[in-house]
CSV table of C-alpha atoms and ligand atoms in Angstrom, one decimal:
chain,number,residue,atom,x,y,z
T,1,MET,CA,172.3,209.9,121.6
T,2,ARG,CA,175.7,209.0,123.0
T,3,GLN,CA,178.2,208.0,120.4
T,4,SER,CA,179.9,205.7,123.0
T,5,LYS,CA,176.7,203.7,123.0
T,6,LEU,CA,176.0,203.7,119.2
T,7,PHE,CA,176.7,200.2,118.1
T,8,THR,CA,177.9,201.2,114.7
T,9,LYS,CA,181.3,202.7,114.1
T,10,THR,CA,182.8,204.7,111.3
T,11,ARG,CA,185.4,203.1,109.0
T,12,LYS,CA,188.2,204.5,106.8
T,13,GLU,CA,187.5,202.4,103.8
T,14,ALA,CA,184.3,201.3,102.0
T,15,PRO,CA,184.2,197.8,100.5
T,16,ALA,CA,186.3,197.5,97.4
T,17,ASP,CA,183.3,196.5,95.2
T,18,GLU,CA,181.4,199.7,96.1
T,19,THR,CA,181.9,202.3,93.4
T,20,ALA,CA,179.0,204.7,94.1
T,21,LYS,CA,179.9,207.7,96.2
T,22,ASN,CA,176.6,207.6,98.1
T,23,ALA,CA,177.1,204.1,99.3
T,24,GLU,CA,180.8,204.6,100.0
T,25,LEU,CA,180.1,207.5,102.4
T,26,LEU,CA,177.0,205.9,103.9
T,27,ILE,CA,178.9,202.6,104.6
T,28,ARG,CA,181.9,204.4,106.0
T,29,GLY,CA,179.7,206.4,108.3
T,30,GLY,CA,177.8,203.3,109.5
T,31,TYR,CA,174.6,204.6,108.0
T,32,VAL,CA,173.9,201.4,105.9
T,33,HIS,CA,175.2,197.9,105.7
T,34,LYS,CA,175.6,196.3,102.3
T,35,GLU,CA,174.1,192.8,102.1
T,36,MET,CA,174.8,192.3,98.4
T,37,ALA,CA,174.7,194.4,95.2
T,38,GLY,CA,171.5,196.5,95.4
T,39,VAL,CA,170.4,195.4,98.9
T,40,TYR,CA,171.2,197.4,102.0
T,41,SER,CA,170.2,197.4,105.6
T,42,TYR,CA,169.6,200.8,107.3
T,43,LEU,CA,171.4,201.1,110.6
T,44,PRO,CA,170.5,203.6,113.5
T,45,LEU,CA,171.8,206.7,111.8
T,46,GLY,CA,170.5,205.6,108.4
T,47,ALA,CA,167.1,204.7,109.7
T,48,ARG,CA,166.8,208.1,111.3
T,49,VAL,CA,167.4,209.8,108.0
T,50,LEU,CA,165.0,207.5,106.1
T,51,ASN,CA,162.3,208.1,108.7
T,52,LYS,CA,162.7,211.8,108.3
T,53,ILE,CA,162.5,211.6,104.5
T,54,GLU,CA,159.4,209.4,104.8
T,55,ASN,CA,157.8,211.8,107.3
T,56,ILE,CA,158.2,214.8,104.9
T,57,ILE,CA,156.6,212.7,102.1
T,58,ARG,CA,153.9,211.6,104.5
T,59,GLU,CA,153.0,215.1,105.5
T,60,GLU,CA,152.8,216.3,101.9
T,61,MET,CA,150.7,213.3,100.8
T,62,ASN,CA,148.3,213.7,103.7
T,63,ALA,CA,148.1,217.4,102.7
T,64,VAL,CA,146.7,216.5,99.3
T,65,GLY,CA,144.2,214.1,100.9
T,66,GLY,CA,146.1,210.9,100.5
T,67,GLN,CA,145.1,208.0,102.9
T,68,GLU,CA,148.0,205.9,104.1
T,69,ILE,CA,147.8,202.2,104.1
T,70,ARG,CA,150.3,199.3,104.2
T,71,MET,CA,149.9,196.7,101.4
T,72,ALA,CA,151.3,193.3,101.3
T,73,THR,CA,154.6,192.9,99.5
T,74,LEU,CA,154.3,189.1,99.1
T,75,HIS,CA,151.7,188.9,96.3
T,76,PRO,CA,149.5,186.2,95.0
T,77,SER,CA,150.4,185.4,91.3
T,78,GLU,CA,146.8,185.6,90.1
T,79,PRO,CA,146.4,189.4,89.8
T,80,TRP,CA,149.7,189.6,88.1
T,81,LYS,CA,148.6,187.0,85.6
T,82,GLN,CA,145.3,188.8,85.2
T,83,THR,CA,147.0,192.0,84.1
T,84,GLY,CA,149.7,190.3,82.1
T,85,GLY,CA,152.5,191.6,84.4
T,86,TRP,CA,153.5,188.1,85.3
T,87,ASP,CA,154.9,187.5,81.8
T,88,ASN,CA,155.7,191.0,80.7
T,89,ILE,CA,157.4,192.8,83.6
T,90,ASP,CA,161.0,191.7,83.4
T,91,VAL,CA,162.0,193.0,86.9
T,92,LEU,CA,159.2,191.1,88.7
T,93,PHE,CA,160.7,188.7,91.2
T,94,LYS,CA,158.7,185.4,91.1
T,95,ILE,CA,158.8,183.0,94.0
T,96,GLN,CA,158.2,179.3,93.9
T,97,SER,CA,156.7,177.9,97.1
T,98,ARG,CA,157.5,174.4,98.3
T,99,THR,CA,153.9,173.7,97.4
T,100,GLU,CA,152.8,174.2,93.8
T,101,LYS,CA,152.0,177.8,94.4
T,102,GLU,CA,153.8,180.7,92.9
T,103,TYR,CA,154.1,184.3,94.4
T,104,ALA,CA,155.4,187.6,93.3
T,105,LEU,CA,157.3,190.2,95.3
T,106,GLY,CA,155.8,193.7,95.0
T,107,GLN,CA,157.6,195.9,92.4
T,108,SER,CA,154.6,198.3,92.2
T,109,GLU,CA,151.2,197.8,93.7
T,110,GLU,CA,148.5,198.4,91.0
T,111,GLU,CA,147.6,194.7,91.1
T,112,ILE,CA,146.9,194.9,94.8
T,113,VAL,CA,145.5,198.4,95.2
T,114,THR,CA,142.9,198.1,92.4
T,115,PRO,CA,141.1,195.1,93.9
T,116,ILE,CA,141.2,196.8,97.4
T,117,ALA,CA,139.6,200.0,96.0
T,118,ARG,CA,137.1,197.9,94.0
T,119,GLU,CA,135.9,196.4,97.3
T,120,TYR,CA,135.0,199.8,98.9
T,121,VAL,CA,134.2,202.1,96.0
T,122,GLN,CA,130.7,201.4,94.7
T,123,SER,CA,129.3,204.8,93.8
T,124,TYR,CA,130.4,208.1,92.2
T,125,LYS,CA,130.0,209.4,95.7
T,126,ASP,CA,132.9,207.4,96.9
T,127,LEU,CA,135.2,209.1,94.4
T,128,PRO,CA,137.8,210.7,94.2
T,129,VAL,CA,140.0,208.7,96.5
T,130,ALA,CA,143.8,208.7,96.8
T,131,ILE,CA,145.6,205.8,98.6
T,132,TYR,CA,149.3,205.6,99.3
T,133,GLN,CA,151.9,203.6,101.2
T,134,ILE,CA,155.6,203.9,102.0
T,135,GLU,CA,156.9,200.3,101.6
T,136,GLN,CA,159.8,198.2,100.3
T,137,LYS,CA,159.8,197.3,96.7
T,138,TYR,CA,161.6,194.4,95.0
T,139,ARG,CA,162.9,194.5,91.4
T,140,ASP,CA,165.2,192.2,89.6
T,141,GLU,CA,167.3,195.1,88.2
T,142,LEU,CA,170.1,194.0,85.8
T,143,ARG,CA,172.5,196.8,86.9
T,144,ALA,CA,172.7,197.7,90.6
T,145,LYS,CA,175.9,199.9,90.6
T,146,SER,CA,174.5,203.2,91.9
T,147,GLY,CA,174.6,202.3,95.6
T,148,ILE,CA,171.3,202.9,97.3
T,149,MET,CA,170.0,204.9,94.3
T,150,ARG,CA,169.2,201.7,92.4
T,151,GLY,CA,168.3,198.8,94.6
T,152,ARG,CA,166.9,195.3,94.1
T,153,GLU,CA,165.2,196.0,97.4
T,154,PHE,CA,164.4,199.7,97.9
T,155,GLY,CA,162.0,202.1,99.6
T,156,MET,CA,159.2,203.8,97.7
T,157,LYS,CA,156.2,205.9,98.3
T,158,ASP,CA,153.5,204.9,95.9
T,159,MET,CA,150.1,206.6,95.7
T,160,TYR,CA,147.2,205.7,93.5
T,161,SER,CA,144.2,207.9,92.8
T,162,PHE,CA,140.8,207.1,91.4
T,163,HIS,CA,138.5,209.6,89.7
T,164,THR,CA,135.2,209.9,87.9
T,165,THR,CA,136.4,212.3,85.2
T,166,GLN,CA,139.6,213.2,83.3
T,167,GLU,CA,139.2,216.8,84.6
T,168,ASP,CA,139.1,215.7,88.2
T,169,PHE,CA,142.1,213.5,87.6
T,170,GLU,CA,144.1,216.4,86.0
T,171,ARG,CA,143.2,218.7,88.9
T,172,PHE,CA,144.6,216.2,91.4
T,173,TYR,CA,147.6,215.4,89.1
T,174,GLU,CA,148.6,219.1,89.3
T,175,GLU,CA,148.2,219.1,93.1
T,176,VAL,CA,150.5,216.2,93.5
T,177,LYS,CA,153.1,217.7,91.1
T,178,LYS,CA,153.2,220.7,93.4
T,179,ALA,CA,153.4,218.5,96.5
T,180,TYR,CA,156.3,216.7,94.9
T,181,LEU,CA,158.2,219.9,94.3
T,182,LYS,CA,157.7,220.8,97.9
T,183,ILE,CA,159.0,217.5,99.1
T,184,TYR,CA,162.3,217.9,97.1
T,185,ASN,CA,162.6,221.4,98.3
T,186,ARG,CA,162.2,220.4,101.9
T,187,CYS,CA,165.0,217.8,101.3
T,188,ALA,CA,167.2,220.7,99.9
T,189,LEU,CA,167.0,219.4,96.4
T,190,VAL,CA,165.9,221.1,93.2
T,191,ALA,CA,163.9,218.9,90.9
T,192,LYS,CA,163.2,219.6,87.2
T,193,VAL,CA,160.0,218.3,85.8
T,194,THR,CA,160.2,216.5,82.5
T,195,GLU,CA,157.5,215.3,80.2
T,196,ALA,CA,158.0,211.7,79.2
T,197,SER,CA,156.0,209.0,77.5
T,198,GLY,CA,154.3,206.5,79.9
T,199,GLY,CA,156.6,203.7,78.9
T,200,GLY,CA,155.2,200.2,79.7
T,201,PHE,CA,152.4,201.7,81.8
T,202,SER,CA,150.4,203.6,79.2
T,203,GLU,CA,150.7,205.7,76.1
T,204,LYS,CA,149.8,208.8,78.0
T,205,ILE,CA,152.1,211.6,79.1
T,206,SER,CA,153.8,211.1,82.4
T,207,TYR,CA,156.1,213.5,84.3
T,208,GLU,CA,159.5,212.7,85.8
T,209,PHE,CA,161.1,214.6,88.6
T,210,MET,CA,164.8,214.9,87.7
T,211,ILE,CA,167.6,216.0,90.0
T,212,VAL,CA,170.8,216.9,88.3
T,213,THR,CA,173.8,214.8,89.5
T,214,ASP,CA,176.6,213.0,87.8
T,215,ALA,CA,175.5,209.9,89.7
T,216,GLY,CA,172.3,209.8,87.8
T,217,GLU,CA,171.6,207.3,85.1
T,218,ASP,CA,169.4,209.5,82.9
T,219,ASP,CA,170.4,212.2,80.4
T,220,ILE,CA,168.3,215.3,80.3
T,221,ILE,CA,168.3,218.5,78.3
T,222,TYR,CA,167.0,221.7,79.9
T,223,CYS,CA,166.7,225.4,79.5
T,224,ASP,CA,168.3,227.8,82.0
T,225,ALA,CA,165.9,230.6,81.2
T,226,CYS,CA,162.6,228.8,81.7
T,227,ASN,CA,161.4,225.5,83.2
T,228,TYR,CA,161.7,223.4,80.0
T,229,CYS,CA,163.3,220.0,80.7
T,230,ALA,CA,163.1,216.7,78.8
T,231,ASN,CA,164.6,213.2,79.0
T,232,THR,CA,166.9,212.9,76.0
T,233,GLU,CA,165.4,209.3,75.4
T,234,VAL,CA,162.2,210.9,74.3
T,235,ALA,CA,163.0,214.5,73.4
T,236,LYS,CA,162.7,215.9,69.9
T,237,ASN,CA,165.4,218.5,70.7
T,238,LYS,CA,169.1,218.1,71.5
T,239,ILE,CA,171.8,220.0,73.3
T,240,GLY,CA,172.5,223.4,71.7
T,241,ASP,CA,169.1,223.7,70.1
T,242,THR,CA,167.1,226.9,70.9
T,243,CYS,CA,164.7,226.2,73.8
T,244,PRO,CA,161.4,225.1,72.2
T,245,LYS,CA,159.4,226.7,75.0
T,246,CYS,CA,160.8,230.2,75.5
T,247,GLY,CA,163.3,230.6,72.6
T,248,LYS,CA,165.6,232.5,74.8
T,249,GLU,CA,168.5,230.2,75.6
T,250,ASN,CA,170.2,227.1,74.1
T,251,LEU,CA,169.4,223.8,75.7
T,252,VAL,CA,172.1,222.3,77.9
T,253,GLY,CA,172.6,218.7,78.8
T,254,ALA,CA,173.2,217.0,82.2
T,255,LYS,CA,173.1,213.7,84.0
T,256,ALA,CA,170.2,213.4,86.3
T,257,VAL,CA,168.4,210.9,88.6
T,258,GLU,CA,164.7,210.2,88.4
T,259,ALA,CA,163.6,211.0,92.0
T,260,GLY,CA,159.9,210.4,91.3
T,261,ASN,CA,157.3,210.3,88.7
T,262,VAL,CA,153.6,210.6,88.1
T,263,PHE,CA,151.6,208.6,85.6
T,264,ASP,CA,148.2,208.8,84.0
T,265,LEU,CA,147.1,205.2,84.0
T,266,GLY,CA,143.7,205.8,82.4
T,267,GLN,CA,141.3,202.9,82.9
T,268,LYS,CA,143.7,200.0,82.3
T,269,TYR,CA,143.7,198.5,85.8
T,270,PRO,CA,139.9,199.0,86.5
T,271,LYS,CA,139.3,197.2,83.2
T,272,ALA,CA,141.6,194.4,84.1
T,273,PHE,CA,139.9,193.8,87.4
T,274,ASN,CA,136.4,194.7,86.3
T,275,PHE,CA,136.2,197.6,88.7
T,276,THR,CA,133.2,199.8,87.9
T,277,TYR,CA,131.2,202.3,90.0
T,278,THR,CA,127.6,203.5,89.7
T,279,THR,CA,127.4,206.9,88.0
T,280,GLU,CA,125.1,209.8,89.0
T,281,ASP,CA,122.5,208.8,86.3
T,282,GLY,CA,122.5,205.2,87.5
T,283,GLY,CA,124.8,203.8,84.8
T,284,SER,CA,128.2,202.2,85.4
T,285,ALA,CA,131.7,203.3,84.5
T,286,TYR,CA,135.4,202.5,85.1
T,287,PRO,CA,137.3,205.0,87.3
T,288,ILE,CA,140.3,206.9,85.9
T,289,VAL,CA,143.5,206.1,87.7
T,290,GLY,CA,146.7,208.0,88.4
T,291,CYS,CA,149.8,206.7,90.1
T,292,TYR,CA,152.6,208.6,91.8
T,293,GLY,CA,156.0,207.2,92.9
T,294,ILE,CA,158.9,208.6,94.8
T,295,GLY,CA,162.0,206.5,95.7
T,296,THR,CA,162.6,207.2,99.4
T,297,THR,CA,166.0,205.4,99.5
T,298,ARG,CA,166.9,206.9,96.2
T,299,LEU,CA,166.1,210.3,97.5
T,300,MET,CA,168.5,209.7,100.5
T,301,GLY,CA,171.2,208.6,98.1
T,302,THR,CA,170.6,211.7,95.9
T,303,ILE,CA,171.0,214.0,98.9
T,304,VAL,CA,174.3,212.4,99.8
T,305,GLU,CA,175.5,212.6,96.1
T,306,THR,CA,174.5,216.3,95.7
T,307,LEU,CA,175.4,217.7,99.1
T,308,SER,CA,178.6,215.9,100.2
T,309,ASP,CA,182.1,217.2,99.9
T,310,GLU,CA,185.6,215.6,100.0
T,311,ARG,CA,185.4,215.1,103.8
T,312,GLY,CA,182.0,213.5,104.0
T,313,ILE,CA,178.2,214.0,104.0
T,314,VAL,CA,176.5,217.3,104.5
T,315,TRP,CA,172.9,216.7,105.7
T,316,PRO,CA,170.3,219.4,105.4
T,317,GLU,CA,168.7,220.0,108.7
T,318,SER,CA,165.3,218.6,107.6
T,319,VAL,CA,166.7,215.0,107.2
T,320,ALA,CA,169.8,215.0,109.3
T,321,PRO,CA,169.9,212.2,111.9
T,322,PHE,CA,170.7,214.8,114.5
T,323,LYS,CA,170.8,218.6,114.2
T,324,ALA,CA,174.0,218.9,116.1
T,325,HIS,CA,177.1,216.8,116.9
T,326,LEU,CA,178.6,217.7,120.3
T,327,LEU,CA,182.3,216.8,120.5
T,328,LEU,CA,183.9,216.5,123.9
T,329,LEU,CA,187.7,216.9,123.6
T,330,GLY,CA,190.3,216.0,126.2
T,331,GLU,CA,190.0,214.1,129.4
T,332,ASP,CA,189.6,217.0,131.9
T,333,GLU,CA,186.9,216.1,134.5
T,334,LYS,CA,185.6,219.6,134.8
T,335,ILE,CA,185.1,219.9,131.0
T,336,LYS,CA,183.4,216.5,131.0
T,337,GLU,CA,181.0,217.7,133.6
T,338,GLU,CA,180.2,220.8,131.5
T,339,ALA,CA,179.7,218.6,128.4
T,340,GLU,CA,177.3,216.3,130.3
T,341,LYS,CA,175.3,219.4,131.5
T,342,LEU,CA,175.2,220.8,128.0
T,343,TYR,CA,174.1,217.5,126.5
T,344,LYS,CA,171.2,217.3,129.0
T,345,THR,CA,170.2,220.9,128.3
T,346,LEU,CA,170.1,220.4,124.6
T,347,ASN,CA,168.0,217.3,125.0
T,348,GLU,CA,165.6,219.0,127.4
T,349,ASN,CA,165.2,221.8,124.8
T,350,GLY,CA,164.3,219.3,122.0
T,351,ILE,CA,167.5,219.8,120.1
T,352,GLU,CA,168.5,216.4,118.6
T,353,VAL,CA,172.2,215.9,119.4
T,354,LEU,CA,174.7,213.2,118.8
T,355,PHE,CA,177.2,213.4,121.7
T,356,ASP,CA,180.7,212.2,121.0
T,357,ASP,CA,181.5,211.4,124.6
T,358,ARG,CA,184.0,208.7,123.7
T,359,SER,CA,187.2,208.8,125.7
T,360,GLY,CA,190.6,207.8,124.3
T,361,ILE,CA,189.7,209.1,120.8
T,362,SER,CA,191.9,211.9,119.5
T,363,ALA,CA,190.5,215.3,118.6
T,364,GLY,CA,191.6,214.7,115.0
T,365,GLU,CA,189.6,211.5,114.8
T,366,LYS,CA,186.5,213.1,116.3
T,367,PHE,CA,186.7,216.0,113.8
T,368,ALA,CA,187.1,213.5,110.9
T,369,ASP,CA,184.1,211.6,112.2
T,370,ALA,CA,182.0,214.7,112.5
T,371,ASP,CA,182.8,215.7,108.9
T,372,LEU,CA,182.1,212.2,107.6
T,373,LEU,CA,178.8,211.8,109.5
T,374,GLY,CA,177.7,215.3,108.4
T,375,MET,CA,175.4,216.7,111.1
T,376,PRO,CA,174.5,220.3,110.2
T,377,TRP,CA,176.1,221.8,113.4
T,378,ARG,CA,179.3,220.9,115.1
T,379,ILE,CA,179.7,222.0,118.7
T,380,VAL,CA,183.1,221.5,120.3
T,381,ILE,CA,183.6,221.7,124.1
T,382,SER,CA,187.2,221.6,125.3
T,383,THR,CA,189.5,223.4,127.8
T,384,LYS,CA,190.4,225.8,124.9
T,385,SER,CA,186.7,226.6,124.1
T,386,ILE,CA,185.8,227.2,127.7
T,387,THR,CA,188.7,229.5,128.2
T,388,ALA,CA,187.6,231.4,125.1
T,389,GLY,CA,184.1,231.8,126.6
T,390,GLY,CA,182.0,228.8,125.8
T,391,VAL,CA,181.7,226.2,123.0
T,392,GLU,CA,183.0,226.5,119.5
T,393,VAL,CA,180.2,226.2,117.0
T,394,LYS,CA,180.5,225.6,113.3
T,395,ARG,CA,178.1,224.7,110.4
T,396,ARG,CA,179.2,221.5,108.6
T,397,ALA,CA,179.1,223.3,105.3
T,398,GLU,CA,181.2,226.3,106.4
T,399,GLN,CA,184.8,226.8,107.6
T,400,LYS,CA,184.2,229.6,110.0
T,401,ALA,CA,183.6,228.7,113.7
T,402,GLU,CA,182.4,231.0,116.5
T,403,ILE,CA,182.4,230.9,120.2
T,404,VAL,CA,179.0,230.8,121.8
T,405,ALA,CA,178.4,231.1,125.6
T,406,LEU,CA,177.0,228.0,127.2
T,407,ASP,CA,173.8,229.8,128.3
T,408,LYS,CA,173.3,231.1,124.7
T,409,ILE,CA,173.7,227.9,122.8
T,410,VAL,CA,170.1,226.7,122.9
T,411,ASN,CA,168.7,230.0,121.5
T,412,PHE,CA,171.6,230.1,119.0
T,413,LEU,CA,170.6,226.6,117.6
T,414,LYS,CA,166.9,227.2,117.8
T,415,VAL,CA,166.8,230.0,115.2
R,1,ATP,P1,164.1,204.0,86.7
R,1,ATP,O1,163.8,204.5,85.3
R,1,ATP,O2,165.1,204.8,87.4
R,1,ATP,O3,164.3,202.5,86.7
R,1,ATP,P2,161.3,203.6,87.0
R,1,ATP,O4,160.8,204.4,85.9
R,1,ATP,O5,161.4,202.1,86.9
R,1,ATP,O6,162.7,204.2,87.5
R,1,ATP,P3,159.0,203.7,88.8
R,1,ATP,O7,158.7,202.3,88.5
R,1,ATP,O8,158.0,204.6,88.3
R,1,ATP,O9,160.5,204.0,88.3
R,1,ATP,O10,159.2,203.9,90.4
R,1,ATP,C1,158.9,205.1,91.0
R,1,ATP,C2,160.1,205.7,91.7
R,1,ATP,O11,160.8,204.7,92.4
R,1,ATP,C3,161.2,206.2,90.7
R,1,ATP,O12,160.9,207.5,90.3
R,1,ATP,C4,162.4,206.1,91.5
R,1,ATP,O13,162.5,207.3,92.3
R,1,ATP,C5,162.2,204.9,92.4
R,1,ATP,N1,162.9,203.7,91.9
R,1,ATP,C6,162.6,203.0,90.8
R,1,ATP,N2,163.4,202.0,90.7
R,1,ATP,C7,164.3,202.0,91.7
R,1,ATP,C8,165.3,201.2,92.2
R,1,ATP,N3,165.7,200.1,91.5
R,1,ATP,N4,166.0,201.6,93.3
R,1,ATP,C9,165.6,202.7,94.0
R,1,ATP,N5,164.6,203.5,93.6
R,1,ATP,C10,163.9,203.2,92.5
R,2,MG,MG1,163.0,200.9,86.5
């Protein structure tokens, strides 16, 4: 893509009311546009990142057998009244129609997915089944000060699984936990798994996937020697205690963000919607349900928070809007021609590249934009680089640049 054609532009300042680093950098880079506290639009560069994050999640959910659907986000009030959520879920947005009717905006989708599953699952032979979607969610959050990490409208992958036995549910639960760790890993993040109580959902154990960052709103304690980690809200131990799991190290504390979670919902929702299936011996039973969430927009914010530096964002290749940022410096016609050729070659070889072909913009401004926007590779083409033997190539996260010959650049970037 040509930067001269990109309708968004970078800016020096973020809005004064924006305090979160992730939103500040994303707004300055033209990745997102703030509509109001907790609500953002995703612009071309931001949409590309979000699509890549969603695709990583999609691949891993498909790999565990999840079937993707798209559920309605404007909900009838009846199923919410049937489960009690209408009166008990404080973040539920309720809408009054100009008729007498009331609606809810989807904050989670148990009330919609359970009746859908009930319609198609009749026999034990139809189970297990796992259904997921990647959709907007709406929540009337009291505080929305963490940029895109806590939205009133935000993206979430939510999966729901239905099983005949607790053993089968637990087998799948473990598979999804592993898939989650892969997802964070592919996004260049390291998640710690905490055990937590099910909160409003159930009394059963749930797991939270925590990523250490000062921008997080949760406090965790963890052990450096083993994988013990707990949310301080529920933990029996505190900072400095000997690790209750391995006994080797003292527990340390950190701020963290909940990037995902998995819940054992038991039979609560099938009971609320009278969803039974025929068992092998001809009887009838309620399925056991699990639910699994990942905040897609929160994940994007977390990547920005954990990987940026004082100059801007540092995208990992897996989610970067473009792999490389090609900077054309100077107004020399010959160099311009070389740059155009290179841009074409990179595209033809499937290397995603943002081409800063803008004229009348200083080298300093182009460098500053490249740092702010954060593509993994910066390629500079100028009279100086051509004289030195090709283009000057540098990783965003490193200081050292090297000269790569024009006919070697494709192979250089492909490995
Ligand atoms: P939190 O404790 O942070 O409010 P939650 O327990 O309400 O999260 P869930 O209802 O289980 O979260 O939602 C699943 C996932 O969706 C969370 O793990 C998180 O990654 C994401 N998420 C939840 N609320 C928000 C929000 N307001 N903005 C962005 N992402 C969110
Ligand atoms: Mg919440």
